[in-house]
Short mmCIF file of N, CA and C in Angstrom, two decimals:
data_model
loop_
_atom_site.label_atom_id
_atom_site.label_comp_id
_atom_site.label_asym_id
_atom_site.label_seq_id
_atom_site.Cartn_x
_atom_site.Cartn_y
_atom_site.Cartn_z
N MET I 1 -47.59 -12.67 37.97
CA MET I 1 -48.69 -12.80 38.54
C MET I 1 -49.12 -14.26 38.20
N ALA I 2 -48.69 -15.19 37.36
CA ALA I 2 -49.13 -16.17 36.89
C ALA I 2 -48.36 -17.08 37.79
N SER I 3 -47.07 -16.88 38.11
CA SER I 3 -45.99 -17.57 39.25
C SER I 3 -46.66 -17.51 40.58
N PHE I 4 -47.36 -16.45 41.08
CA PHE I 4 -48.01 -16.37 42.37
C PHE I 4 -49.18 -17.44 42.24
N ASP I 5 -50.00 -17.48 41.19
CA ASP I 5 -51.18 -18.15 41.13
C ASP I 5 -50.71 -19.67 41.26
N ARG I 6 -49.54 -20.13 40.61
CA ARG I 6 -49.20 -21.39 40.78
C ARG I 6 -48.63 -21.88 42.13
N LYS I 7 -48.11 -20.95 42.93
CA LYS I 7 -47.74 -21.41 43.89
C LYS I 7 -48.67 -21.40 45.18
N VAL I 8 -49.76 -20.45 44.93
CA VAL I 8 -50.91 -20.53 45.90
C VAL I 8 -51.62 -21.96 45.58
N GLU I 9 -51.78 -22.31 43.89
CA GLU I 9 -52.57 -23.67 43.92
C GLU I 9 -51.63 -24.75 44.26
N ARG I 10 -50.30 -24.68 44.33
CA ARG I 10 -49.58 -25.71 44.93
C ARG I 10 -49.64 -26.02 46.44
N ASN I 11 -49.57 -24.74 47.08
CA ASN I 11 -49.62 -24.91 48.53
C ASN I 11 -51.38 -25.42 49.08
N ARG I 12 -52.49 -24.79 48.04
CA ARG I 12 -53.53 -25.59 48.40
C ARG I 12 -53.47 -26.91 48.30
N VAL I 13 -53.29 -27.46 47.32
CA VAL I 13 -53.17 -29.06 46.75
C VAL I 13 -52.13 -29.60 48.06
N LYS I 14 -51.32 -29.18 48.56
CA LYS I 14 -50.39 -29.85 49.50
C LYS I 14 -51.17 -29.66 50.68
N MET I 15 -51.73 -28.59 51.32
CA MET I 15 -52.59 -28.66 52.53
C MET I 15 -53.70 -29.70 52.46
N ASN I 16 -54.25 -29.59 51.40
CA ASN I 16 -55.50 -30.65 51.23
C ASN I 16 -55.03 -32.03 51.13
N LYS I 17 -53.90 -32.48 50.88
CA LYS I 17 -53.42 -33.50 51.09
C LYS I 17 -53.03 -34.02 52.30
N LYS I 18 -52.39 -32.97 52.95
CA LYS I 18 -52.22 -33.09 54.60
C LYS I 18 -53.53 -33.45 55.50
N GLY I 19 -54.64 -32.69 54.89
CA GLY I 19 -55.77 -32.73 55.65
C GLY I 19 -56.37 -31.43 56.40
N LYS I 20 -55.47 -30.25 55.99
CA LYS I 20 -55.69 -29.07 56.80
C LYS I 20 -56.32 -28.36 55.95
N GLY I 21 -56.86 -28.48 54.84
CA GLY I 21 -57.49 -27.50 53.81
C GLY I 21 -58.76 -27.20 54.10
N PRO I 22 -59.29 -26.07 53.38
CA PRO I 22 -60.62 -25.77 53.81
C PRO I 22 -61.52 -26.88 52.83
N ASN I 23 -61.22 -27.38 52.12
CA ASN I 23 -62.05 -28.33 51.31
C ASN I 23 -62.14 -29.79 52.10
N VAL I 24 -61.41 -29.76 53.08
CA VAL I 24 -61.71 -31.42 53.96
C VAL I 24 -63.00 -31.27 54.25
N GLY I 25 -63.78 -32.63 54.20
CA GLY I 25 -65.23 -32.30 55.02
C GLY I 25 -64.90 -32.94 56.33
N ARG I 26 -66.10 -33.38 56.86
CA ARG I 26 -66.29 -34.03 58.10
C ARG I 26 -65.51 -35.41 58.36
N GLY I 27 -64.67 -35.56 59.19
CA GLY I 27 -64.24 -36.87 59.40
C GLY I 27 -63.06 -37.28 58.45
N GLN I 28 -62.75 -36.32 57.30
CA GLN I 28 -61.90 -36.63 56.28
C GLN I 28 -60.35 -36.19 56.84
N GLY I 29 -59.52 -36.69 56.09
CA GLY I 29 -58.10 -36.04 56.07
C GLY I 29 -57.73 -36.08 57.70
N ASN I 30 -57.11 -34.95 58.31
CA ASN I 30 -56.58 -34.97 59.37
C ASN I 30 -57.40 -35.35 60.58
N PRO I 31 -57.32 -36.55 61.27
CA PRO I 31 -57.88 -37.17 62.15
C PRO I 31 -57.99 -36.45 63.42
N SER I 32 -57.25 -35.32 63.65
CA SER I 32 -57.31 -34.52 64.89
C SER I 32 -58.33 -33.43 64.69
N SER I 33 -59.05 -33.25 63.79
CA SER I 33 -60.08 -32.24 63.45
C SER I 33 -61.16 -32.41 64.47
N ARG I 34 -61.84 -31.39 64.98
CA ARG I 34 -62.76 -31.56 65.96
C ARG I 34 -63.98 -32.30 65.52
N SER I 35 -64.32 -32.34 64.28
CA SER I 35 -65.52 -33.04 63.97
C SER I 35 -65.06 -34.62 64.37
N SER I 36 -63.96 -35.31 63.98
CA SER I 36 -63.87 -36.63 64.43
C SER I 36 -63.75 -37.04 65.89
N LEU I 37 -63.71 -36.02 66.74
CA LEU I 37 -63.60 -36.35 68.06
C LEU I 37 -65.20 -36.82 68.71
N GLY I 38 -65.02 -37.40 69.77
CA GLY I 38 -66.41 -37.63 70.51
C GLY I 38 -66.81 -38.74 70.22
N ALA I 39 -68.06 -39.33 70.93
CA ALA I 39 -68.29 -40.76 70.80
C ALA I 39 -69.63 -40.92 69.41
N ASN I 40 -69.36 -39.98 68.60
CA ASN I 40 -70.53 -39.70 67.77
C ASN I 40 -69.84 -39.87 66.43
N GLY I 41 -68.90 -40.36 66.27
CA GLY I 41 -68.07 -40.46 65.02
C GLY I 41 -68.12 -41.93 64.54
N ASP I 42 -67.39 -42.18 63.52
CA ASP I 42 -67.34 -43.52 62.90
C ASP I 42 -66.61 -44.59 63.84
N GLY I 43 -66.98 -45.66 63.46
CA GLY I 43 -66.51 -46.84 64.44
C GLY I 43 -67.08 -47.59 65.42
N ASP I 44 -66.72 -48.53 66.11
CA ASP I 44 -67.55 -49.19 67.17
C ASP I 44 -67.27 -48.27 68.32
N VAL I 45 -68.38 -48.05 69.19
CA VAL I 45 -68.54 -47.36 70.28
C VAL I 45 -69.09 -48.02 71.67
N PHE I 46 -68.21 -48.12 72.45
CA PHE I 46 -68.10 -48.78 73.80
C PHE I 46 -68.60 -47.75 74.84
N LYS I 47 -70.09 -47.77 75.33
CA LYS I 47 -70.20 -46.84 76.54
C LYS I 47 -70.32 -47.49 77.61
N GLY I 48 -69.80 -46.56 79.01
CA GLY I 48 -70.08 -47.39 80.09
C GLY I 48 -70.61 -46.20 81.01
N ARG I 49 -70.80 -46.36 82.37
CA ARG I 49 -71.29 -45.21 83.21
C ARG I 49 -70.56 -44.95 84.47
N ASN I 50 -70.43 -43.64 84.55
CA ASN I 50 -69.89 -43.15 85.98
C ASN I 50 -70.74 -43.39 87.22
N ILE I 51 -70.23 -43.85 87.96
CA ILE I 51 -71.15 -44.20 89.19
C ILE I 51 -70.49 -43.84 90.51
N ILE I 52 -69.14 -44.06 91.01
CA ILE I 52 -68.53 -43.70 92.13
C ILE I 52 -68.76 -42.23 92.63
N LEU I 53 -68.01 -41.60 91.90
CA LEU I 53 -68.07 -39.85 92.07
C LEU I 53 -69.38 -39.45 91.91
N PRO I 54 -70.38 -39.54 91.19
CA PRO I 54 -71.74 -39.18 91.46
C PRO I 54 -72.27 -39.45 92.47
N VAL I 55 -72.37 -40.61 93.24
CA VAL I 55 -72.63 -41.21 94.47
C VAL I 55 -71.86 -40.45 95.52
N VAL I 56 -70.90 -40.20 95.40
CA VAL I 56 -69.91 -39.66 96.41
C VAL I 56 -70.45 -38.16 96.46
N LEU I 57 -70.42 -37.39 95.36
CA LEU I 57 -70.91 -35.96 95.42
C LEU I 57 -72.71 -35.98 96.04
N PHE I 58 -73.19 -36.88 95.56
CA PHE I 58 -74.66 -36.88 96.10
C PHE I 58 -74.73 -37.22 97.55
N LEU I 59 -73.94 -37.99 98.28
CA LEU I 59 -73.96 -38.41 99.50
C LEU I 59 -73.32 -36.82 100.32
N LEU I 60 -72.26 -36.36 99.89
CA LEU I 60 -71.57 -35.42 100.39
C LEU I 60 -72.75 -34.02 100.37
N ALA I 61 -73.35 -33.82 99.66
CA ALA I 61 -74.84 -32.94 99.61
C ALA I 61 -75.56 -33.23 100.63
N LEU I 62 -75.90 -34.61 100.81
CA LEU I 62 -76.94 -34.77 101.71
C LEU I 62 -76.17 -34.84 103.09
N MET I 63 -75.30 -35.08 103.46
CA MET I 63 -74.33 -34.91 104.49
C MET I 63 -74.35 -33.36 105.10
N TYR I 64 -73.99 -32.69 104.13
CA TYR I 64 -73.88 -31.37 104.23
C TYR I 64 -75.59 -30.56 104.41
N ALA I 65 -76.20 -31.07 103.99
CA ALA I 65 -77.75 -30.69 104.34
C ALA I 65 -78.22 -31.11 105.92
N THR I 66 -77.74 -32.17 106.16
CA THR I 66 -78.03 -32.93 107.28
C THR I 66 -77.41 -32.30 108.51
N VAL I 67 -76.10 -31.91 108.42
CA VAL I 67 -75.41 -31.36 109.21
C VAL I 67 -75.84 -29.92 109.45
N GLY I 68 -76.25 -29.03 108.59
CA GLY I 68 -76.45 -28.03 108.74
C GLY I 68 -78.16 -27.77 109.33
N LEU I 69 -79.19 -28.69 108.72
CA LEU I 69 -80.23 -28.83 109.58
C LEU I 69 -80.03 -29.07 111.22
N MET I 70 -79.26 -29.94 111.56
CA MET I 70 -79.24 -30.23 112.94
C MET I 70 -78.53 -29.23 113.58
N SER I 71 -77.79 -28.27 112.83
CA SER I 71 -76.99 -27.27 113.73
C SER I 71 -78.03 -26.29 114.15
N GLY I 72 -79.16 -25.72 113.32
CA GLY I 72 -80.04 -24.66 113.90
C GLY I 72 -80.54 -24.05 112.42
N PRO I 73 -81.56 -23.34 112.64
CA PRO I 73 -82.45 -22.72 111.43
C PRO I 73 -81.56 -21.50 110.85
N GLU I 74 -80.99 -20.84 111.79
CA GLU I 74 -80.52 -19.30 111.06
C GLU I 74 -79.29 -19.89 110.28
N GLN I 75 -78.64 -20.95 110.01
CA GLN I 75 -77.64 -21.30 109.00
C GLN I 75 -78.29 -21.84 107.82
N VAL I 76 -79.71 -22.67 108.12
CA VAL I 76 -80.26 -23.11 106.91
C VAL I 76 -80.61 -21.95 106.08
N SER I 77 -81.23 -21.13 106.46
CA SER I 77 -81.94 -20.05 105.78
C SER I 77 -81.02 -19.10 104.89
N SER I 78 -79.74 -19.54 104.77
CA SER I 78 -78.71 -18.99 103.88
C SER I 78 -79.22 -19.29 102.46
N PHE I 79 -78.84 -18.45 101.62
CA PHE I 79 -79.31 -18.58 100.17
C PHE I 79 -77.79 -19.52 99.86
N LEU I 80 -76.80 -18.97 100.32
CA LEU I 80 -75.52 -19.84 99.77
C LEU I 80 -75.32 -21.13 100.16
N TYR I 81 -75.98 -21.36 101.40
CA TYR I 81 -76.25 -22.89 102.00
C TYR I 81 -76.89 -23.76 101.03
N TRP I 82 -78.22 -23.35 100.62
CA TRP I 82 -78.96 -24.07 99.90
C TRP I 82 -78.24 -24.11 98.29
N THR I 83 -77.68 -23.15 97.71
CA THR I 83 -77.07 -23.12 96.50
C THR I 83 -76.00 -24.09 96.49
N THR I 84 -75.04 -24.20 97.63
CA THR I 84 -73.96 -25.13 97.50
C THR I 84 -74.56 -26.48 97.50
N ILE I 85 -75.60 -26.90 98.14
CA ILE I 85 -76.19 -28.24 98.33
C ILE I 85 -76.79 -28.62 96.96
N ILE I 86 -77.57 -27.57 96.16
CA ILE I 86 -78.18 -27.83 95.13
C ILE I 86 -77.08 -27.89 93.75
N LEU I 87 -76.00 -27.32 94.03
CA LEU I 87 -74.74 -27.44 92.96
C LEU I 87 -74.32 -28.59 93.05
N TYR I 88 -74.12 -29.21 94.21
CA TYR I 88 -73.32 -30.50 94.74
C TYR I 88 -74.03 -31.53 93.62
N MET I 89 -75.42 -31.34 94.09
CA MET I 89 -76.44 -32.34 93.41
C MET I 89 -76.34 -32.51 91.90
N VAL I 90 -76.51 -31.24 91.07
CA VAL I 90 -76.67 -30.92 89.93
C VAL I 90 -74.93 -31.44 89.35
N LEU I 91 -73.97 -31.26 90.26
CA LEU I 91 -72.48 -31.75 89.42
C LEU I 91 -72.80 -33.20 89.55
N ALA I 92 -73.50 -33.83 90.49
CA ALA I 92 -73.33 -35.34 90.61
C ALA I 92 -74.21 -35.90 89.41
N VAL I 93 -75.29 -35.11 88.91
CA VAL I 93 -76.23 -35.80 87.95
C VAL I 93 -75.59 -35.62 86.63
N ALA I 94 -74.66 -34.32 86.40
CA ALA I 94 -74.15 -33.99 85.15
C ALA I 94 -72.88 -34.99 85.03
N LEU I 95 -72.33 -35.48 86.03
CA LEU I 95 -71.32 -36.46 86.15
C LEU I 95 -71.99 -37.73 85.46
N TYR I 96 -72.98 -38.25 86.31
CA TYR I 96 -73.73 -39.49 86.12
C TYR I 96 -74.18 -39.67 84.46
N LEU I 97 -74.72 -38.25 84.16
CA LEU I 97 -75.31 -38.43 82.54
C LEU I 97 -74.07 -38.68 81.65
N ARG I 98 -72.70 -38.01 81.73
CA ARG I 98 -71.76 -38.12 80.72
C ARG I 98 -71.21 -39.38 81.01
N LYS I 99 -71.38 -40.20 79.81
CA LYS I 99 -70.90 -41.62 79.73
C LYS I 99 -69.49 -41.49 79.32
N PRO I 100 -68.73 -42.35 80.13
CA PRO I 100 -67.33 -42.46 79.42
C PRO I 100 -67.42 -43.39 78.23
N TYR I 101 -66.63 -43.46 77.45
CA TYR I 101 -66.56 -44.41 76.06
C TYR I 101 -65.37 -44.54 75.32
N LEU I 102 -65.09 -45.69 74.71
CA LEU I 102 -64.06 -45.90 73.98
C LEU I 102 -64.68 -46.13 72.68
N ARG I 103 -64.38 -45.43 71.38
CA ARG I 103 -64.55 -45.35 70.27
C ARG I 103 -63.41 -46.05 69.51
N ILE I 104 -63.55 -47.08 68.49
CA ILE I 104 -62.35 -47.76 68.00
C ILE I 104 -62.83 -47.32 66.48
N ASN I 105 -61.93 -46.71 66.03
CA ASN I 105 -62.00 -46.44 64.31
C ASN I 105 -61.18 -47.30 63.72
N LYS I 106 -60.86 -47.09 62.48
CA LYS I 106 -60.21 -47.73 61.53
C LYS I 106 -58.69 -47.91 62.01
N SER I 107 -57.90 -46.82 62.37
CA SER I 107 -56.71 -46.92 62.88
C SER I 107 -56.49 -46.11 64.08
N TRP I 108 -57.66 -45.41 64.52
CA TRP I 108 -57.53 -44.68 65.76
C TRP I 108 -58.44 -44.93 67.10
N LEU I 109 -58.07 -44.72 68.25
CA LEU I 109 -58.71 -45.14 69.45
C LEU I 109 -59.25 -43.76 70.02
N TYR I 110 -60.35 -43.43 70.43
CA TYR I 110 -60.86 -42.25 71.04
C TYR I 110 -61.60 -42.51 72.46
N THR I 111 -61.19 -41.53 73.36
CA THR I 111 -61.90 -41.59 74.76
C THR I 111 -62.02 -40.36 75.15
N SER I 112 -62.63 -40.15 76.42
CA SER I 112 -62.79 -38.99 76.87
C SER I 112 -61.95 -39.14 78.31
N LYS I 113 -61.06 -38.31 78.60
CA LYS I 113 -60.54 -38.38 79.96
C LYS I 113 -60.51 -37.14 80.58
N PHE I 114 -60.77 -36.90 81.97
CA PHE I 114 -60.81 -35.63 82.59
C PHE I 114 -61.40 -34.71 81.37
N ASN I 115 -62.80 -35.01 81.18
CA ASN I 115 -63.22 -34.01 80.24
C ASN I 115 -62.96 -33.61 79.17
N ARG I 116 -61.77 -34.29 78.48
CA ARG I 116 -61.45 -33.86 77.46
C ARG I 116 -61.40 -34.94 76.50
N ASP I 117 -61.62 -34.92 75.09
CA ASP I 117 -61.30 -36.10 74.00
C ASP I 117 -59.91 -36.30 73.65
N LYS I 118 -59.61 -37.43 74.28
CA LYS I 118 -58.29 -37.96 73.51
C LYS I 118 -58.37 -38.93 72.68
N MET I 119 -57.27 -38.94 71.59
CA MET I 119 -57.12 -39.78 70.50
C MET I 119 -55.89 -40.53 70.44
N LEU I 120 -55.51 -41.58 69.96
CA LEU I 120 -54.59 -42.51 70.04
C LEU I 120 -54.61 -43.37 68.74
N ASP I 121 -53.35 -43.02 68.07
CA ASP I 121 -53.12 -43.74 66.69
C ASP I 121 -52.84 -45.19 66.92
N ALA I 122 -52.57 -45.79 66.07
CA ALA I 122 -52.47 -47.39 66.23
C ALA I 122 -50.93 -47.47 66.38
N GLY I 123 -50.03 -46.59 65.86
CA GLY I 123 -48.81 -46.55 65.86
C GLY I 123 -48.14 -45.93 67.11
N ASN I 124 -48.98 -45.63 67.73
CA ASN I 124 -48.64 -45.00 69.17
C ASN I 124 -48.88 -45.92 70.41
N ILE I 125 -49.67 -47.14 70.17
CA ILE I 125 -49.91 -47.83 71.32
C ILE I 125 -48.67 -48.95 71.34
N ASN I 126 -48.23 -49.00 72.61
CA ASN I 126 -47.31 -49.92 73.01
C ASN I 126 -47.92 -51.42 73.16
N LYS I 127 -48.82 -51.43 74.00
CA LYS I 127 -49.54 -52.63 73.92
C LYS I 127 -51.11 -52.48 74.65
N ILE I 128 -51.81 -53.66 74.36
CA ILE I 128 -53.01 -53.67 75.18
C ILE I 128 -53.06 -54.90 75.88
N LYS I 129 -53.65 -54.74 77.00
CA LYS I 129 -53.78 -55.75 78.25
C LYS I 129 -55.26 -55.95 78.48
N VAL I 130 -55.65 -57.35 78.00
CA VAL I 130 -57.23 -57.51 78.41
C VAL I 130 -57.37 -58.42 79.74
N SER I 131 -58.30 -58.07 80.55
CA SER I 131 -58.30 -59.18 81.81
C SER I 131 -59.96 -59.34 81.91
N ALA I 132 -60.47 -60.02 83.08
CA ALA I 132 -61.60 -60.41 82.96
C ALA I 132 -62.24 -59.22 83.53
N SER I 133 -61.72 -58.07 84.04
CA SER I 133 -62.27 -57.17 84.90
C SER I 133 -61.93 -55.59 84.36
N LYS I 134 -60.94 -55.71 83.38
CA LYS I 134 -60.40 -54.35 82.95
C LYS I 134 -59.55 -54.60 81.56
N ILE I 135 -59.30 -53.56 80.94
CA ILE I 135 -58.65 -53.34 79.74
C ILE I 135 -57.92 -52.17 79.85
N VAL I 136 -56.31 -52.40 79.54
CA VAL I 136 -55.66 -51.25 79.75
C VAL I 136 -54.91 -50.96 78.30
N ILE I 137 -54.77 -50.00 78.04
CA ILE I 137 -54.28 -49.76 76.80
C ILE I 137 -52.92 -48.45 77.11
N GLU I 138 -52.06 -49.02 76.78
CA GLU I 138 -50.59 -48.40 76.98
C GLU I 138 -50.23 -47.53 75.81
N PRO I 139 -49.98 -46.23 75.96
CA PRO I 139 -49.19 -45.94 74.80
C PRO I 139 -47.88 -45.53 74.93
N LYS I 140 -47.25 -45.52 73.78
CA LYS I 140 -45.52 -45.47 73.76
C LYS I 140 -45.15 -44.29 74.35
N THR I 141 -45.81 -43.22 74.37
CA THR I 141 -45.44 -41.80 74.92
C THR I 141 -45.56 -41.77 76.26
N ARG I 142 -45.27 -40.49 76.97
CA ARG I 142 -45.74 -40.76 78.42
C ARG I 142 -46.61 -40.24 79.03
N GLU I 143 -47.88 -40.29 78.08
CA GLU I 143 -49.25 -40.07 78.28
C GLU I 143 -49.81 -41.34 79.46
N PRO I 144 -50.55 -40.79 80.14
CA PRO I 144 -51.02 -42.00 81.18
C PRO I 144 -51.79 -43.03 80.48
N LYS I 145 -51.98 -44.41 80.89
CA LYS I 145 -52.71 -45.39 80.53
C LYS I 145 -54.05 -45.13 80.39
N TRP I 146 -54.92 -45.90 79.31
CA TRP I 146 -56.21 -45.45 79.22
C TRP I 146 -56.47 -47.09 80.14
N VAL I 147 -57.49 -46.73 81.07
CA VAL I 147 -58.04 -48.14 81.79
C VAL I 147 -59.64 -48.00 81.41
N PHE I 148 -60.21 -49.00 81.53
CA PHE I 148 -61.56 -49.52 81.23
C PHE I 148 -62.07 -50.43 82.23
N TYR I 149 -62.70 -49.99 83.35
CA TYR I 149 -63.01 -51.12 84.31
C TYR I 149 -64.56 -51.47 84.00
N ARG I 150 -64.50 -52.96 84.39
CA ARG I 150 -66.07 -53.82 84.23
C ARG I 150 -66.82 -53.18 85.38
N ASN I 151 -66.35 -53.18 86.79
CA ASN I 151 -67.00 -52.70 87.94
C ASN I 151 -67.23 -51.48 88.15
N ARG I 152 -66.17 -50.61 87.93
CA ARG I 152 -66.31 -48.96 88.33
C ARG I 152 -66.94 -48.30 87.35
N ASN I 153 -66.68 -48.63 86.00
CA ASN I 153 -67.54 -47.91 84.89
C ASN I 153 -68.46 -48.68 84.07
N ARG I 154 -68.69 -49.82 84.45
CA ARG I 154 -69.70 -50.45 83.76
C ARG I 154 -69.48 -50.76 82.23
N PHE I 155 -68.06 -51.05 82.00
CA PHE I 155 -68.05 -51.48 80.47
C PHE I 155 -68.27 -52.84 80.27
N ASP I 156 -68.59 -53.17 78.78
CA ASP I 156 -68.79 -54.58 78.44
C ASP I 156 -67.31 -54.87 77.94
N VAL I 157 -66.61 -55.45 79.07
CA VAL I 157 -65.44 -55.87 78.60
C VAL I 157 -65.13 -56.87 77.70
N GLU I 158 -66.16 -57.99 77.66
CA GLU I 158 -65.90 -58.88 76.71
C GLU I 158 -66.09 -58.65 75.30
N ALA I 159 -66.86 -57.64 75.25
CA ALA I 159 -67.15 -56.95 73.89
C ALA I 159 -65.95 -56.10 73.31
N MET I 160 -65.41 -55.60 74.26
CA MET I 160 -64.64 -54.50 73.84
C MET I 160 -63.07 -55.21 73.56
N ALA I 161 -62.95 -56.27 74.18
CA ALA I 161 -61.58 -57.34 74.14
C ALA I 161 -61.77 -57.84 72.78
N ALA I 162 -63.04 -58.42 72.20
CA ALA I 162 -63.05 -59.05 71.01
C ALA I 162 -62.81 -57.80 69.97
N ARG I 163 -63.20 -56.74 70.26
CA ARG I 163 -62.98 -55.52 69.44
C ARG I 163 -61.56 -55.23 68.92
N LEU I 164 -61.10 -55.05 69.90
CA LEU I 164 -59.86 -54.69 70.41
C LEU I 164 -58.62 -55.85 69.99
N GLU I 165 -59.02 -56.99 70.07
CA GLU I 165 -58.32 -58.09 69.39
C GLU I 165 -58.14 -58.06 67.84
N LEU I 166 -59.60 -57.69 67.39
CA LEU I 166 -59.19 -57.59 65.94
C LEU I 166 -58.48 -56.41 65.44
N TYR I 167 -58.61 -55.24 66.22
CA TYR I 167 -57.84 -54.01 65.88
C TYR I 167 -56.23 -54.42 66.24
N ALA I 168 -56.03 -54.86 67.10
CA ALA I 168 -54.62 -55.60 67.40
C ALA I 168 -53.84 -56.22 66.53
N ASN I 169 -54.60 -57.20 65.90
CA ASN I 169 -54.28 -58.07 64.74
C ASN I 169 -54.27 -57.27 63.47
N THR I 170 -55.00 -56.35 63.30
CA THR I 170 -55.05 -55.61 62.00
C THR I 170 -53.64 -54.55 61.99
N HIS I 171 -53.44 -54.02 63.03
CA HIS I 171 -52.24 -53.01 63.23
C HIS I 171 -51.14 -53.33 63.61
N HIS I 172 -51.03 -54.64 64.35
CA HIS I 172 -49.94 -55.11 64.76
C HIS I 172 -49.73 -54.88 66.14
N VAL I 173 -50.38 -54.65 66.94
CA VAL I 173 -50.34 -53.96 68.25
C VAL I 173 -49.99 -55.30 69.18
N LYS I 174 -49.33 -55.35 70.23
CA LYS I 174 -49.01 -56.41 70.95
C LYS I 174 -50.20 -56.39 71.85
N LEU I 175 -50.93 -57.57 72.01
CA LEU I 175 -52.00 -57.92 72.61
C LEU I 175 -51.81 -58.92 74.11
N GLU I 176 -52.00 -58.56 75.10
CA GLU I 176 -51.81 -59.47 76.23
C GLU I 176 -53.00 -59.91 77.11
N ARG I 177 -53.38 -61.30 77.36
CA ARG I 177 -54.56 -61.76 78.16
C ARG I 177 -54.31 -62.05 79.11
N GLU I 178 -54.50 -61.56 80.35
CA GLU I 178 -54.02 -61.90 81.89
C GLU I 178 -55.30 -62.79 82.29
#
């Protein structure tokens, strides 16, 4: 019985060192834990604003309502017709309120792509390209590039570039200025 207890204790210590044990707190140990994702964690957070898609959805809802009102009152009285228009507008507001972000932690970068939180380790970054209108982070893996635009998403590219330059120097990541 004593050897079983020793095995359990050894495995518990191993798992805690890996960051997968029950004693690992929020944001400690394994960085892939759900508590470390999102814009509300440790590090510098740069937030933007989605503008293009919400405006397009809102204009589509207005166009759909205008075409329906011009076609006649029998189609306008449909519950499904008005539900569709309202849902387009609700989706536009939801996308507008959900801010894209880049969070720079000690050795990890976090962002939200396609409504999912993504993270990238410093060792998995091929290079960072900085220009006046955008920042591109290229991973070494086959994942798509992370692109942050000044005009499209209203990111503060200058502040992001300064912080990413410090990050690149700390972790020996290639940084290109265009």
